């Protein structure tokens, strides 16, 4: 007897057919974020991808927890996006949580994942930990503060980047990208 997936499964079959895998974005920390309250801010980060669905299939954006009264917050949180189109940029927005009014925007940034996906498609194995696969330079077309390296580390390809927030007086956010292959997905 064959195992078949029922239509009532938590992931629609059409999504799995188009899904390449999961992008885990580790939101490490914010640096010198803007002050939006009296002397500080209560920042959190929202990550989303155009026309994409998140792992929960109900959330179209993912967010970190709020860090109270800190313009240099340490989140160290993983947010996971389902990827169907690696050509679309990922957007990151920082907000200041307010209890009695609408949350204040504290800047935004976008980053491309295609160079990371291309490095993953190389199917690298057996390289020494710390081997730099490729480097992405800051330019007018990205929000990078400094060179971003895609490296081979402990058998996995990762990318570290520091993003300069736009539409705000100051602030940077450090993130790291990881890839998760999902059984039953289209794959890379």
Coordinates of N, CA and C in Angstrom, one line a residue:
X1 N 0.8 -1.2 0.0 CA 0.0 0.0 0.0 C 0.9 1.2 0.0
X2 N 0.6 2.2 -0.8 CA 1.4 3.4 -0.9 C 1.0 4.4 0.1
X3 N 2.0 5.2 0.6 CA 1.7 6.3 1.5 C 1.4 7.5 0.6
X4 N 0.2 8.1 0.9 CA -0.1 9.3 0.1 C -0.4 10.4 1.1
X5 N -0.1 11.7 0.7 CA -0.4 12.8 1.5 C -1.8 13.3 1.3
X6 N -2.6 13.5 2.4 CA -3.9 13.9 2.2 C -4.0 15.4 2.0
X7 N -5.1 15.8 1.4 CA -5.3 17.2 1.1 C -5.4 18.1 2.4
X8 N -5.6 17.4 3.5 CA -5.7 18.2 4.8 C -4.4 18.4 5.5
X9 N -3.3 18.1 4.8 CA -2.0 18.3 5.4 C -1.7 19.7 5.7
X10 N -0.8 20.1 6.5 CA -0.5 21.4 6.9 C 0.1 22.3 5.8
X11 N 0.7 21.6 4.8 CA 1.4 22.3 3.7 C 0.7 22.0 2.4
X12 N 0.1 23.0 1.7 CA -0.5 22.6 0.4 C 0.5 22.1 -0.5
X13 N 0.1 21.1 -1.3 CA 0.9 20.4 -2.3 C 1.6 21.4 -3.3
X14 N 0.8 22.3 -3.7 CA 1.3 23.3 -4.7 C 2.5 24.1 -4.2
X15 N 2.4 24.4 -2.9 CA 3.5 25.1 -2.2 C 4.8 24.3 -2.2
X16 N 4.6 23.0 -1.8 CA 5.8 22.1 -1.8 C 6.4 21.9 -3.2
X17 N 5.6 21.9 -4.2 CA 6.1 21.7 -5.6 C 7.0 22.9 -6.0
X18 N 6.6 24.1 -5.5 CA 7.4 25.3 -5.9 C 8.4 25.7 -4.9
X19 N 8.4 25.1 -3.7 CA 9.3 25.5 -2.6 C 10.7 25.0 -2.9
X20 N 11.7 25.9 -2.9 CA 13.1 25.5 -3.0 C 13.7 25.0 -1.7
X21 N 13.3 25.6 -0.6 CA 13.8 25.3 0.7 C 13.5 26.4 1.6
X22 N 14.1 26.4 2.8 CA 13.9 27.4 3.8 C 15.2 28.3 4.0
X23 N 15.0 29.6 4.1 CA 16.0 30.5 4.4 C 15.9 30.9 5.9
X24 N 16.9 30.5 6.7 CA 16.9 30.9 8.1 C 17.8 32.1 8.2
X25 N 17.1 33.2 8.7 CA 17.8 34.5 8.9 C 18.0 34.6 10.4
X26 N 19.3 34.6 10.8 CA 19.6 34.8 12.2 C 19.7 36.4 12.4
X27 N 18.8 37.0 13.1 CA 19.0 38.4 13.4 C 19.8 38.5 14.6
X28 N 21.1 38.9 14.4 CA 22.0 38.9 15.6 C 21.8 40.1 16.5
X29 N 22.0 41.3 15.9 CA 22.0 42.5 16.8 C 21.8 43.7 16.0
X30 N 21.4 44.8 16.7 CA 21.3 46.1 16.1 C 22.4 47.0 16.7
X31 N 22.9 47.9 15.9 CA 24.0 48.7 16.4 C 23.6 50.2 16.2
X32 N 23.7 51.0 17.2 CA 23.5 52.4 17.1 C 22.1 52.8 16.5
X33 N 21.1 52.1 16.9 CA 19.7 52.3 16.3 C 19.2 53.7 16.8
X34 N 18.3 54.2 16.0 CA 17.7 55.5 16.3 C 16.9 55.6 17.6
X35 N 17.0 56.7 18.3 CA 16.2 56.9 19.5 C 14.8 57.4 19.1
X36 N 13.8 56.6 19.5 CA 12.4 57.0 19.2 C 11.5 57.3 20.4
X37 N 12.0 56.9 21.6 CA 11.3 57.3 22.8 C 12.1 58.4 23.5
X38 N 12.0 58.7 24.7 CA 12.6 59.8 25.4 C 14.2 59.7 25.2
X39 N 14.7 58.6 25.7 CA 16.2 58.5 25.7 C 16.6 57.2 25.0
X40 N 15.7 56.4 24.6 CA 16.1 55.1 24.0 C 15.0 54.6 23.0
X41 N 14.9 53.3 22.7 CA 13.9 52.8 21.9 C 13.6 51.3 22.4
X42 N 12.5 50.8 21.9 CA 12.1 49.4 22.2 C 12.1 48.6 20.9
X43 N 13.2 48.3 20.3 CA 13.2 47.8 18.9 C 12.9 46.4 18.8
X44 N 12.3 46.1 17.6 CA 12.1 44.7 17.1 C 12.3 44.8 15.6
X45 N 12.6 43.6 15.0 CA 12.8 43.5 13.5 C 11.7 42.7 12.9
X46 N 11.3 43.2 11.7 CA 10.3 42.5 10.9 C 11.0 42.1 9.6
X47 N 10.9 40.8 9.2 CA 11.5 40.4 7.9 C 10.4 39.8 7.1
X48 N 10.4 40.2 5.8 CA 9.4 39.6 4.8 C 10.0 39.6 3.4
X49 N 9.4 38.8 2.6 CA 9.8 38.6 1.2 C 8.6 38.8 0.4
X50 N 8.7 39.6 -0.7 CA 7.6 39.8 -1.6 C 7.0 38.5 -2.1
X51 N 5.7 38.4 -2.1 CA 5.0 37.2 -2.7 C 5.5 35.9 -2.2
X52 N 5.9 35.9 -1.0 CA 6.4 34.6 -0.3 C 5.5 34.3 0.9
X53 N 5.5 33.1 1.3 CA 4.8 32.7 2.5 C 5.9 32.2 3.5
X54 N 5.6 32.4 4.7 CA 6.5 32.0 5.8 C 6.2 30.5 6.1
X55 N 7.1 30.0 7.0 CA 7.0 28.6 7.4 C 5.6 28.3 8.0
X56 N 5.0 29.2 8.7 CA 3.8 28.9 9.3 C 2.6 29.0 8.3
X57 N 2.8 29.5 7.2 CA 1.8 29.7 6.1 C 0.8 30.7 6.5
X58 N 0.7 31.1 7.7 CA -0.3 32.1 8.1 C 0.4 33.5 8.2
X59 N 1.6 33.5 8.6 CA 2.3 34.8 8.7 C 3.0 35.2 7.4
X60 N 2.8 36.4 7.0 CA 3.4 36.9 5.8 C 4.6 37.7 6.1
X61 N 4.8 37.9 7.4 CA 6.0 38.6 7.9 C 6.4 38.0 9.2
X62 N 7.7 38.0 9.5 CA 8.2 37.4 10.7 C 8.8 38.5 11.5
X63 N 8.8 38.4 12.9 CA 9.4 39.4 13.7 C 10.0 38.8 14.9
X64 N 11.1 39.6 15.4 CA 11.8 39.2 16.6 C 11.0 39.7 17.8
X65 N 11.5 39.3 18.9 CA 10.9 39.9 20.2 C 11.3 41.3 20.3
X66 N 10.6 42.1 21.2 CA 10.9 43.4 21.5 C 12.0 43.5 22.6
X67 N 13.0 44.3 22.4 CA 14.1 44.5 23.4 C 13.8 45.9 24.0
X68 N 13.5 45.9 25.3 CA 13.1 47.2 25.9 C 14.4 48.1 26.2
X69 N 14.2 49.3 25.9 CA 15.1 50.4 26.2 C 16.6 50.1 25.8
X70 N 16.8 49.8 24.5 CA 18.1 49.4 24.1 C 18.3 49.8 22.6
X71 N 19.3 50.7 22.3 CA 19.5 51.1 20.9 C 20.7 50.2 20.3
X72 N 21.2 49.3 21.2 CA 22.2 48.3 20.7 C 21.7 46.9 21.1
X73 N 20.5 46.5 20.7 CA 19.9 45.2 21.1 C 20.6 44.0 20.6
X74 N 20.6 42.9 21.4 CA 21.1 41.6 20.9 C 19.9 40.7 20.9
X75 N 19.5 40.3 19.6 CA 18.3 39.4 19.5 C 18.8 38.0 19.4
X76 N 19.7 37.7 18.6 CA 20.2 36.3 18.3 C 18.9 35.4 18.1
X77 N 18.1 35.8 17.2 CA 16.8 35.0 16.9 C 16.9 34.6 15.5
X78 N 16.3 33.4 15.3 CA 16.2 32.8 13.9 C 14.8 33.0 13.4
X79 N 14.7 33.6 12.2 CA 13.4 33.8 11.5 C 13.5 33.0 10.2
X80 N 12.5 32.2 9.9 CA 12.6 31.3 8.7 C 11.6 31.6 7.7
X81 N 12.1 31.8 6.5 CA 11.2 32.1 5.3 C 11.2 31.0 4.3
X82 N 10.1 30.7 3.8 CA 10.0 29.7 2.7 C 10.3 30.4 1.4
X83 N 11.2 29.8 0.6 CA 11.7 30.4 -0.6 C 11.2 29.7 -1.8
X84 N 10.5 30.4 -2.7 CA 10.0 29.9 -4.0 C 10.7 30.6 -5.1
X85 N 11.1 31.9 -4.9 CA 11.8 32.7 -5.9 C 13.0 33.4 -5.4
X86 N 14.2 32.9 -5.6 CA 15.4 33.5 -5.0 C 15.8 34.8 -5.7
X87 N 15.0 35.3 -6.7 CA 15.3 36.5 -7.4 C 14.7 37.7 -6.6
X88 N 13.8 37.4 -5.7 CA 13.2 38.5 -4.9 C 14.0 38.9 -3.7
X89 N 14.1 40.2 -3.5 CA 14.8 40.7 -2.3 C 14.1 40.4 -1.0
X90 N 14.8 40.3 0.1 CA 14.2 40.2 1.4 C 14.3 41.6 2.0
X91 N 13.2 42.0 2.7 CA 13.2 43.3 3.3 C 13.2 43.1 4.8
X92 N 13.9 44.0 5.5 CA 14.1 44.0 6.9 C 13.7 45.4 7.4
X93 N 12.8 45.5 8.4 CA 12.4 46.8 8.9 C 12.5 46.8 10.4
X94 N 13.1 47.8 11.0 CA 13.2 47.9 12.5 C 12.1 48.9 12.9
X95 N 11.4 48.5 14.0 CA 10.3 49.3 14.6 C 10.6 49.5 16.1
X96 N 10.1 50.6 16.6 CA 10.1 50.9 18.0 C 8.7 50.5 18.5
X97 N 8.6 49.6 19.5 CA 7.3 49.2 20.0 C 6.8 50.3 21.0
X98 N 5.6 50.7 20.7 CA 4.9 51.7 21.6 C 3.6 51.0 22.1
X99 N 3.4 51.2 23.4 CA 2.2 50.6 24.0 C 0.9 51.3 23.7
X100 N 0.9 52.6 23.6 CA -0.4 53.3 23.4 C -0.5 54.0 22.1
X101 N 0.4 53.8 21.2 CA 0.3 54.4 19.8 C 0.9 53.5 18.8
X102 N 0.8 53.8 17.5 CA 1.3 53.0 16.5 C 2.9 52.9 16.6
X103 N 3.4 51.7 16.4 CA 4.9 51.5 16.5 C 5.6 52.4 15.5
X104 N 6.7 53.0 15.9 CA 7.5 54.0 15.1 C 8.5 53.2 14.2
X105 N 8.6 53.5 13.0 CA 9.6 52.9 12.1 C 11.0 53.5 12.4
X106 N 11.9 52.6 12.5 CA 13.3 53.0 12.8 C 14.3 52.7 11.7
X107 N 13.8 52.6 10.5 CA 14.6 52.3 9.3 C 14.4 51.0 8.7
X108 N 14.9 50.8 7.5 CA 14.7 49.6 6.7 C 15.9 49.3 5.9
X109 N 15.9 48.1 5.4 CA 17.0 47.6 4.5 C 16.5 46.5 3.6
X110 N 17.1 46.3 2.5 CA 16.8 45.1 1.6 C 18.1 44.4 1.4
X111 N 18.0 43.1 1.2 CA 19.2 42.3 0.8 C 18.8 41.2 -0.2
X112 N 19.7 41.0 -1.1 CA 19.5 39.9 -2.2 C 20.0 38.6 -1.6
X113 N 19.3 37.5 -2.0 CA 19.8 36.2 -1.6 C 20.3 35.4 -2.7
X114 N 20.2 35.9 -4.0 CA 20.7 35.1 -5.1 C 22.2 34.7 -5.0
X115 N 23.1 35.6 -4.6 CA 24.5 35.2 -4.5 C 24.6 34.0 -3.5
X116 N 23.9 34.1 -2.4 CA 23.9 33.0 -1.4 C 23.4 31.7 -2.1
X117 N 22.3 31.8 -2.8 CA 21.7 30.6 -3.5 C 22.7 30.0 -4.5
X118 N 23.3 30.9 -5.2 CA 24.3 30.4 -6.2 C 25.5 29.7 -5.6
X119 N 25.9 30.2 -4.4 CA 27.0 29.5 -3.7 C 26.5 28.1 -3.2
X120 N 25.2 28.0 -2.7 CA 24.7 26.8 -2.3 C 24.6 25.8 -3.5
X121 N 24.3 26.3 -4.6 CA 24.2 25.4 -5.8 C 25.5 24.8 -6.3
X122 N 26.6 25.3 -5.7 CA 27.9 24.7 -6.1 C 28.1 23.4 -5.4
X123 N 27.3 23.0 -4.5 CA 27.3 21.7 -3.7 C 28.7 21.5 -3.2
X124 N 29.2 22.4 -2.5 CA 30.6 22.4 -1.9 C 30.6 21.3 -0.7
X125 N 31.7 20.6 -0.7 CA 31.9 19.6 0.4 C 33.3 19.5 0.7
X126 N 33.7 19.2 2.0 CA 35.0 18.9 2.4 C 36.0 20.1 2.4
X127 N 35.5 21.3 2.4 CA 36.4 22.5 2.5 C 36.7 22.7 3.9
X128 N 37.9 23.3 4.2 CA 38.2 23.7 5.6 C 37.2 24.8 6.1
X129 N 36.8 24.7 7.3 CA 35.9 25.6 7.9 C 36.5 27.0 7.8
X130 N 35.7 28.0 7.4 CA 36.2 29.4 7.3 C 36.6 29.7 5.9
X131 N 36.5 28.8 4.9 CA 36.8 29.0 3.5 C 35.8 30.0 2.9
X132 N 36.3 31.1 2.4 CA 35.4 32.1 1.8 C 35.1 31.7 0.3
X133 N 33.8 31.5 0.1 CA 33.3 31.0 -1.2 C 33.2 32.2 -2.2
X134 N 32.6 33.3 -1.7 CA 32.5 34.5 -2.5 C 32.3 35.7 -1.6
X135 N 32.6 36.9 -2.2 CA 32.4 38.1 -1.4 C 31.5 39.1 -2.2
X136 N 30.7 39.8 -1.4 CA 29.8 40.8 -2.0 C 30.2 42.1 -1.5
X137 N 30.5 43.0 -2.4 CA 30.9 44.4 -2.0 C 29.8 45.3 -1.8
X138 N 29.9 46.3 -0.9 CA 28.9 47.3 -0.7 C 28.8 48.1 -2.0
X139 N 27.6 48.6 -2.3 CA 27.4 49.4 -3.5 C 26.1 50.3 -3.3
X140 N 25.8 51.1 -4.3 CA 24.6 51.9 -4.3 C 23.4 51.1 -4.4
X141 N 23.5 49.8 -4.8 CA 22.4 48.9 -5.1 C 22.1 48.0 -3.9
X142 N 22.9 48.0 -2.9 CA 22.6 47.2 -1.7 C 22.8 48.0 -0.4
X143 N 22.4 47.4 0.7 CA 22.4 48.1 2.0 C 23.6 47.7 2.8
X144 N 24.6 47.0 2.2 CA 25.7 46.5 3.0 C 26.6 47.6 3.5
X145 N 27.0 47.5 4.8 CA 27.9 48.5 5.4 C 29.4 48.1 4.9
X146 N 29.6 46.8 4.9 CA 31.0 46.3 4.6 C 30.9 45.1 3.7
X147 N 32.0 44.6 3.3 CA 32.0 43.4 2.5 C 31.3 42.3 3.2
X148 N 30.4 41.5 2.4 CA 29.7 40.4 3.0 C 30.3 39.1 2.4
X149 N 30.8 38.2 3.3 CA 31.4 37.0 2.9 C 30.4 35.8 3.0
X150 N 30.4 35.0 1.9 CA 29.7 33.7 2.0 C 30.8 32.7 2.2
X151 N 30.7 32.0 3.4 CA 31.7 31.1 3.8 C 31.2 29.6 4.0
X152 N 32.2 28.7 3.9 CA 31.9 27.3 4.2 C 32.3 27.1 5.7
X153 N 31.4 26.7 6.5 CA 31.7 26.6 7.9 C 31.0 25.3 8.5
X154 N 31.8 24.4 9.0 CA 31.3 23.2 9.6 C 30.3 22.4 8.7
X155 N 30.7 22.3 7.4 CA 29.9 21.6 6.5 C 28.7 22.3 5.9
X156 N 28.5 23.6 6.2 CA 27.4 24.4 5.7 C 27.9 25.7 5.1
X157 N 27.1 26.2 4.1 CA 27.4 27.5 3.6 C 26.6 28.5 4.3
X158 N 27.2 29.6 4.8 CA 26.6 30.7 5.5 C 27.0 32.0 4.9
X159 N 26.2 33.0 5.2 CA 26.5 34.4 4.8 C 26.3 35.3 5.9
X160 N 27.3 36.1 6.3 CA 27.2 37.1 7.3 C 27.1 38.5 6.6
X161 N 26.2 39.4 7.1 CA 26.1 40.7 6.6 C 25.7 41.7 7.6
X162 N 26.2 42.9 7.4 CA 25.8 44.0 8.2 C 25.1 45.0 7.3
X163 N 23.8 45.3 7.6 CA 23.0 46.1 6.8 C 22.9 47.5 7.4
X164 N 23.1 48.6 6.6 CA 22.8 49.9 7.0 C 21.4 50.2 6.8
X165 N 20.7 50.7 7.8 CA 19.3 51.0 7.7 C 19.1 52.3 6.9
X166 N 18.1 52.3 6.0 CA 17.8 53.5 5.2 C 16.6 54.2 5.9
X167 N 16.4 55.4 5.4 CA 15.2 56.2 5.8 C 15.2 56.5 7.3
X168 N 16.4 56.7 7.9 CA 16.6 56.9 9.3 C 17.9 57.6 9.5
X169 N 18.1 58.3 10.6 CA 19.4 59.0 10.8 C 20.6 58.1 11.1
X170 N 20.3 56.9 11.7 CA 21.5 56.0 12.0 C 20.9 54.6 12.3
X171 N 21.8 53.6 12.3 CA 21.5 52.3 12.6 C 22.0 51.2 11.7
X172 N 22.4 50.1 12.2 CA 22.8 48.9 11.4 C 22.2 47.7 12.1
X173 N 22.0 46.6 11.3 CA 21.6 45.4 11.8 C 22.5 44.3 11.2
X174 N 23.0 43.4 12.1 CA 23.8 42.3 11.7 C 22.9 41.0 11.6
X175 N 23.1 40.3 10.5 CA 22.3 39.1 10.3 C 23.2 38.0 9.7
X176 N 22.8 36.8 9.7 CA 23.5 35.7 9.1 C 22.4 34.8 8.4
X177 N 22.8 34.3 7.2 CA 21.9 33.5 6.4 C 22.3 32.0 6.5
X178 N 21.4 31.1 6.7 CA 21.6 29.6 6.6 C 20.5 29.1 5.7
X179 N 20.8 27.9 5.1 CA 19.8 27.3 4.2 C 19.4 26.0 4.8
X180 N 18.1 25.7 4.7 CA 17.6 24.4 5.2 C 16.9 23.7 4.0
X181 N 17.4 22.5 3.6 CA 16.7 21.7 2.6 C 15.5 21.1 3.3
X182 N 14.4 21.1 2.6 CA 13.2 20.6 3.1 C 12.8 19.3 2.3
X183 N 12.6 18.2 3.0 CA 12.2 17.0 2.3 C 10.9 17.2 1.6
X184 N 10.8 16.8 0.3 CA 9.5 17.0 -0.4 C 9.5 18.3 -1.2
X185 N 10.5 19.2 -1.0 CA 10.5 20.4 -1.7 C 11.2 20.2 -3.0
X186 N 11.1 21.2 -3.9 CA 11.7 21.2 -5.2 C 13.2 21.2 -5.1
X187 N 13.7 21.8 -4.1 CA 15.2 21.9 -3.9 C 15.9 22.9 -4.8
X188 N 17.2 23.1 -4.6 CA 17.9 24.0 -5.4 C 18.4 23.3 -6.7

